[in-house]
């Protein structure tokens, strides 16, 4: 039976809202933005927009893209969404090497650390797996159909990640839980061994991220609709620390903006080295920075970087080789939105690194003229440089964001 919240959202139309997404190549080679059915990629090395090439007979996305990711190696990229398509791309040529059709709409996607498998979750909470080939570079037989490897009993999976050592796959869902499953050596036979559940969130879990390996250990960070960011020992399912975002935001928001429904965590992004965690918060025009002490196993509030009142980030990204925090604002399938309005706004924060912990100064958000490759990048990823259009987008999205927060199923915008 389908999640009642999903049925209610689909009737009301709320399920159609889709946030703009951003992903950064792990080695800083490129950055990708998804808005509606559009996938926009900019090559940071060549300084030019990427022309995507589809596999023979493959279709382009025709509905909202709900999930994008680079593989750990950076060799592959995956996109998936409401059109039930999962597309896998080679990033050296940006040629789509595989188009997979799901029976249901897709809410999350991840690529195994060895680039051999792509996993995706459908709206019934089932995780599927497809083999990509020995080196992830050649298109495999069309007979290689998706195989179900685990299910969440009809709960929508909101986020899915592989652990840094590739041994585990973690999935978060709308039923307040995180499941950590041992990723088997032969996943085509299913992933049947649950390592643990990470329980503690009191509302939907919207996003998860692993810290990198340090002394053979890593940790899991999660954010949710309960306005908390949590640190976990994911091997044993132990909650190590909790940061109450609502307590930190009280002085920055208007009294009518401090209820829990408007302070859901939209996205989290650890820095290179894991000393910082950037947090995007629904309805907040900026980013919160947390200090992450993996030795003491603590999360602590560091500072808030505010942006213009109308800029409310919907997705965050960074790479291993860069000190830039990429943020994007935008949404598709909104009320009274024309197809020509698939515009986004980008804001980039420099110095996303450990030095911020000991500094009293907040990094300034880069001006448009100071972003890498300037107008070429902004035109490629935002869709427009027209100031009037961007100001119209700011006003429209700011109003729409307040409307979204009033929906009973407010989780829908960020992870359905």
XYZ file of C-alpha atoms in Angstrom:
416
model
C 0.000 0.000 0.000
C 1.320 3.454 -0.891
C 2.288 6.046 1.716
C -0.941 7.998 2.561
C 1.079 11.219 2.664
C 2.092 10.644 -0.925
C -1.496 10.073 -2.014
C -2.616 13.256 -0.238
C 0.224 15.252 -1.758
C -0.511 14.032 -5.254
C -4.183 14.990 -4.945
C -3.326 18.466 -3.659
C -0.587 18.961 -6.228
C 2.121 19.466 -3.615
C 3.962 16.380 -4.747
C 4.818 18.131 -7.992
C 7.171 20.683 -6.418
C 10.779 19.872 -7.207
C 13.832 21.766 -5.909
C 16.785 22.788 -8.021
C 19.738 20.477 -7.326
C 23.490 20.981 -7.570
C 26.401 18.517 -7.603
C 30.149 19.142 -7.825
C 32.668 16.791 -9.421
C 34.820 15.313 -6.609
C 38.019 16.592 -8.253
C 36.594 19.952 -9.242
C 36.336 19.193 -12.961
C 32.722 20.242 -13.414
C 29.510 21.284 -11.705
C 25.969 20.184 -12.581
C 22.589 21.781 -11.899
C 19.196 20.118 -12.370
C 15.983 22.132 -12.590
C 12.780 20.494 -13.787
C 13.729 18.129 -16.644
C 16.809 20.175 -17.524
C 20.348 19.039 -16.708
C 22.946 21.788 -17.055
C 26.653 21.010 -16.784
C 29.647 23.356 -16.862
C 33.205 22.144 -17.458
C 35.352 24.041 -14.947
C 38.592 22.904 -16.575
C 37.676 23.941 -20.120
C 35.630 26.925 -18.973
C 32.648 26.057 -21.138
C 29.137 24.654 -21.037
C 28.895 20.919 -21.677
C 26.840 19.594 -24.576
C 25.246 16.385 -23.331
C 25.249 13.369 -25.647
C 22.572 10.702 -25.249
C 23.024 6.982 -25.786
C 21.637 5.449 -28.949
C 17.868 5.517 -28.689
C 17.948 6.976 -25.180
C 15.460 9.638 -24.153
C 16.139 12.936 -22.460
C 14.476 13.623 -19.133
C 10.889 14.755 -19.665
C 9.855 15.493 -16.071
C 11.414 16.836 -12.896
C 14.836 15.452 -12.003
C 14.764 14.461 -8.316
C 18.289 13.151 -7.747
C 21.768 13.684 -9.197
C 25.201 12.465 -8.117
C 28.790 11.975 -9.211
C 30.570 8.727 -8.464
C 33.427 8.834 -5.942
C 35.973 8.551 -8.753
C 34.248 11.278 -10.726
C 34.156 9.054 -13.814
C 30.367 8.655 -13.766
C 27.319 10.823 -13.127
C 23.707 9.758 -12.607
C 20.389 11.589 -12.856
C 16.875 10.327 -12.098
C 13.382 11.601 -11.445
C 9.668 11.753 -12.049
C 9.857 10.508 -15.643
C 10.942 7.105 -14.234
C 14.282 7.355 -16.030
C 17.711 6.788 -14.524
C 20.494 8.038 -16.787
C 24.198 7.277 -16.320
C 26.821 9.484 -17.937
C 30.568 9.227 -18.575
C 32.003 12.510 -17.373
C 35.037 12.561 -19.661
C 32.774 12.880 -22.705
C 29.406 13.550 -21.034
C 27.915 10.779 -23.121
C 24.968 8.936 -21.612
C 25.990 5.281 -21.553
C 22.845 3.882 -19.989
C 19.174 4.809 -19.710
C 17.224 2.669 -17.259
C 13.453 2.707 -16.984
C 11.921 2.319 -13.536
C 8.375 1.126 -12.940
C 7.817 4.013 -10.520
C 9.098 7.546 -10.092
C 12.604 7.747 -8.657
C 13.468 9.626 -5.455
C 17.174 8.839 -4.896
C 20.192 7.558 -6.808
C 23.751 6.472 -5.938
C 26.733 4.893 -7.701
C 28.843 2.243 -5.980
C 32.404 3.228 -5.078
C 33.879 0.852 -7.666
C 31.682 2.303 -10.451
C 30.231 -1.148 -11.140
C 26.652 -0.548 -10.005
C 24.035 2.168 -9.938
C 21.306 1.984 -7.300
C 18.069 3.929 -7.286
C 14.998 4.111 -5.059
C 11.438 4.346 -6.334
C 8.485 6.061 -4.671
C 7.447 2.819 -2.950
C 10.754 2.702 -1.085
C 12.237 -0.175 -3.070
C 15.956 0.070 -3.895
C 16.946 -1.280 -7.300
C 20.364 -2.096 -8.720
C 21.773 -2.277 -12.237
C 25.198 -3.521 -13.321
C 27.226 -0.993 -15.304
C 29.927 -3.336 -16.593
C 33.462 -4.176 -15.549
C 34.757 -0.623 -15.708
C 31.572 1.409 -15.970
C 32.565 2.604 -19.430
C 30.738 0.347 -21.846
C 27.035 0.055 -22.399
C 25.821 -3.358 -21.300
C 23.104 -5.597 -22.681
C 19.530 -4.367 -22.598
C 18.732 -7.641 -20.827
C 20.519 -6.263 -17.770
C 17.336 -5.176 -16.028
C 17.076 -3.583 -12.561
C 17.116 -6.016 -9.649
C 15.382 -5.249 -6.352
C 17.923 -5.457 -3.523
C 16.040 -4.024 -0.521
C 12.797 -2.329 0.457
C 11.559 0.180 3.023
C 7.980 -1.085 3.293
C 6.364 1.671 1.216
C 8.179 4.564 2.881
C 9.689 7.048 0.438
C 13.486 7.033 0.495
C 14.724 10.611 0.619
C 18.486 10.103 0.421
C 20.872 7.246 -0.357
C 24.653 7.097 0.021
C 27.480 4.540 -0.040
C 29.926 4.565 2.871
C 33.499 5.747 2.092
C 34.841 2.183 2.190
C 31.991 0.913 0.010
C 30.927 -1.701 2.565
C 27.557 -0.185 3.410
C 24.668 1.575 1.737
C 22.654 3.980 3.896
C 19.096 5.021 3.111
C 16.969 7.678 4.814
C 13.199 7.861 4.629
C 10.029 9.744 5.501
C 9.334 7.432 8.444
C 12.027 9.124 10.572
C 14.610 6.379 10.160
C 17.983 5.681 8.585
C 18.821 2.152 7.552
C 22.403 0.975 7.105
C 22.704 -2.195 5.038
C 25.763 -4.289 4.279
C 26.431 -4.004 0.546
C 27.113 -7.608 -0.536
C 29.878 -8.794 -2.813
C 27.205 -10.106 -5.157
C 24.432 -7.506 -4.862
C 22.425 -9.059 -7.696
C 21.301 -11.632 -5.128
C 19.951 -8.889 -2.878
C 21.185 -6.980 0.160
C 19.701 -8.942 3.042
C 21.935 -8.091 5.995
C 20.895 -4.970 7.870
C 23.806 -3.564 9.841
C 21.645 -1.265 11.988
C 18.952 1.376 12.115
C 19.854 4.913 13.177
C 16.791 6.024 15.141
C 16.275 9.380 16.821
C 14.766 11.811 14.332
C 11.214 12.789 15.252
C 10.199 13.761 11.719
C 11.193 12.822 8.174
C 14.909 12.456 7.435
C 15.653 14.678 4.454
C 19.363 14.151 3.804
C 22.394 12.105 4.843
C 26.139 12.362 4.205
C 29.173 10.362 5.268
C 32.363 11.874 6.607
C 35.534 10.609 4.943
C 37.584 7.792 6.442
C 39.923 8.770 9.286
C 41.899 6.082 11.119
C 39.663 3.417 9.559
C 36.522 5.123 10.823
C 33.894 7.420 9.378
C 30.608 8.826 10.634
C 27.166 9.571 9.240
C 25.529 12.999 9.377
C 21.790 13.484 8.868
C 19.283 16.319 8.696
C 15.524 16.213 8.996
C 12.142 17.810 9.313
C 12.589 17.988 13.093
C 15.054 20.872 12.616
C 18.026 18.819 13.783
C 21.378 17.778 12.357
C 22.660 14.554 13.895
C 25.988 12.710 14.053
C 25.946 8.897 14.070
C 28.148 5.890 14.631
C 26.548 4.073 11.712
C 28.256 0.756 12.427
C 26.438 0.392 15.735
C 23.468 2.692 15.166
C 24.510 5.039 17.989
C 23.471 8.695 18.090
C 26.622 10.628 19.025
C 25.403 14.224 18.987
C 22.478 16.423 17.967
C 22.451 20.069 16.911
C 19.090 21.764 17.425
C 18.892 24.170 14.509
C 15.678 25.765 15.747
C 17.415 27.017 18.897
C 20.142 28.688 16.833
C 17.777 30.281 14.321
C 15.384 31.959 16.748
C 17.171 35.306 16.699
C 17.502 35.413 12.911
C 13.910 34.774 11.860
C 10.649 36.553 12.391
C 8.423 35.118 15.175
C 6.007 33.630 12.638
C 8.896 31.884 10.852
C 10.275 29.889 13.760
C 7.821 27.008 13.857
C 9.289 23.603 13.088
C 7.514 23.284 9.746
C 9.552 26.153 8.266
C 12.894 25.025 9.697
C 13.222 21.626 8.076
C 16.751 20.795 6.987
C 16.844 20.984 3.185
C 20.405 19.760 2.613
C 23.753 19.164 4.313
C 27.270 19.201 2.880
C 30.501 18.285 4.727
C 33.641 20.202 3.797
C 36.802 18.652 2.426
C 38.346 17.216 5.594
C 34.962 17.032 7.358
C 35.740 19.810 9.849
C 32.697 21.778 8.697
C 29.130 20.923 7.787
C 27.085 23.380 5.735
C 23.342 23.272 6.381
C 20.566 24.628 4.150
C 17.350 25.316 6.048
C 13.908 25.645 4.549
C 12.744 29.298 4.515
C 16.155 30.659 5.606
C 18.081 32.998 3.318
C 21.543 31.670 3.993
C 23.614 28.747 5.180
C 24.409 27.579 8.704
C 27.908 26.261 9.375
C 28.540 23.609 12.021
C 31.928 22.501 13.327
C 32.294 18.723 13.183
C 34.848 17.253 15.604
C 35.279 13.623 14.586
C 37.699 13.029 17.473
C 35.340 14.269 20.177
C 32.358 13.099 18.117
C 30.603 16.438 18.462
C 28.662 18.883 16.322
C 28.685 22.526 17.374
C 27.212 25.712 15.969
C 29.856 27.878 14.299
C 28.237 30.710 12.371
C 25.558 31.692 9.899
C 26.246 33.121 6.461
C 23.281 35.222 5.398
C 22.438 36.116 1.818
C 19.936 38.467 0.238
C 16.470 38.061 1.722
C 15.045 36.385 -1.370
C 17.826 33.793 -1.756
C 16.866 30.512 -0.080
C 19.207 27.636 -1.054
C 17.583 24.360 -2.052
C 20.779 22.329 -2.560
C 24.482 22.401 -1.587
C 27.656 20.855 -3.025
C 31.439 20.868 -2.639
C 34.367 18.818 -3.953
C 37.454 17.130 -2.522
C 39.835 19.465 -4.310
C 38.150 22.822 -3.792
C 37.352 25.169 -0.931
C 34.185 26.392 -2.626
C 30.683 25.710 -1.330
C 28.224 25.743 -4.214
C 24.597 26.658 -3.490
C 21.592 26.844 -5.788
C 18.066 28.211 -5.441
C 15.130 27.265 -7.615
C 12.148 24.971 -8.049
C 10.023 23.593 -10.854
C 6.385 22.541 -11.203
C 5.317 25.389 -8.948
C 1.866 27.070 -9.017
C 1.482 29.496 -11.928
C 4.996 28.763 -13.176
C 5.557 28.876 -16.932
C 7.959 26.456 -18.573
C 10.098 29.444 -19.529
C 10.661 30.174 -15.836
C 13.059 27.287 -15.230
C 15.661 29.683 -13.912
C 17.954 29.172 -10.968
C 20.238 31.371 -8.903
C 23.739 30.371 -7.847
C 25.705 31.638 -4.890
C 29.229 30.457 -4.118
C 30.897 30.678 -0.713
C 34.731 30.572 -0.707
C 37.028 29.386 2.087
C 34.799 26.425 3.003
C 37.572 24.951 5.152
C 38.857 24.309 8.661
C 40.285 27.834 9.071
C 36.739 29.137 9.475
C 36.534 27.466 12.885
C 39.189 29.756 14.363
C 38.114 32.857 12.443
C 35.677 35.469 13.707
C 34.893 36.609 10.189
C 32.301 35.006 7.970
C 33.355 34.453 4.353
C 31.714 36.820 1.919
C 29.518 35.292 -0.739
C 31.209 35.749 -4.104
C 29.850 38.497 -6.309
C 28.701 37.322 -9.731
C 31.760 38.913 -11.305
C 34.067 36.897 -9.030
C 32.662 33.399 -9.585
C 34.825 30.965 -11.573
C 34.443 31.707 -15.310
C 32.038 34.547 -14.507
C 29.134 35.143 -16.851
C 29.811 32.019 -18.936
C 29.201 29.780 -15.924
C 26.215 31.754 -14.650
C 24.513 31.793 -18.040
C 25.038 28.043 -18.445
C 23.800 27.032 -14.998
C 21.263 29.732 -14.135
C 19.602 29.891 -17.535
C 19.751 33.684 -17.734
C 21.881 36.722 -16.920
C 18.952 39.091 -17.321
C 18.842 41.040 -14.054
C 15.127 41.742 -14.410
C 14.381 38.046 -14.892
C 16.554 37.094 -11.932
C 14.858 39.663 -9.698
C 11.488 38.303 -10.845
C 12.679 34.798 -9.948
C 13.833 36.014 -6.529
C 10.442 37.532 -5.766
C 8.480 34.610 -7.193
C 10.497 31.949 -5.382
C 10.489 33.837 -2.082
C 6.690 33.970 -2.169
C 6.403 30.365 -3.320
C 8.695 29.129 -0.555
C 6.379 30.594 2.075
C 3.434 28.890 0.379
C 5.232 25.554 0.320
C 5.888 25.703 4.051
C 2.136 25.862 4.657
C 1.464 22.495 3.008
C 0.818 19.673 5.525
C 3.236 17.488 3.598
C 6.027 20.069 3.634
C 8.674 17.407 3.093
C 7.563 17.002 -0.476
C 9.500 19.939 -1.902
C 12.861 18.644 -0.874
C 12.731 14.935 -1.288
C 9.931 13.403 -3.230
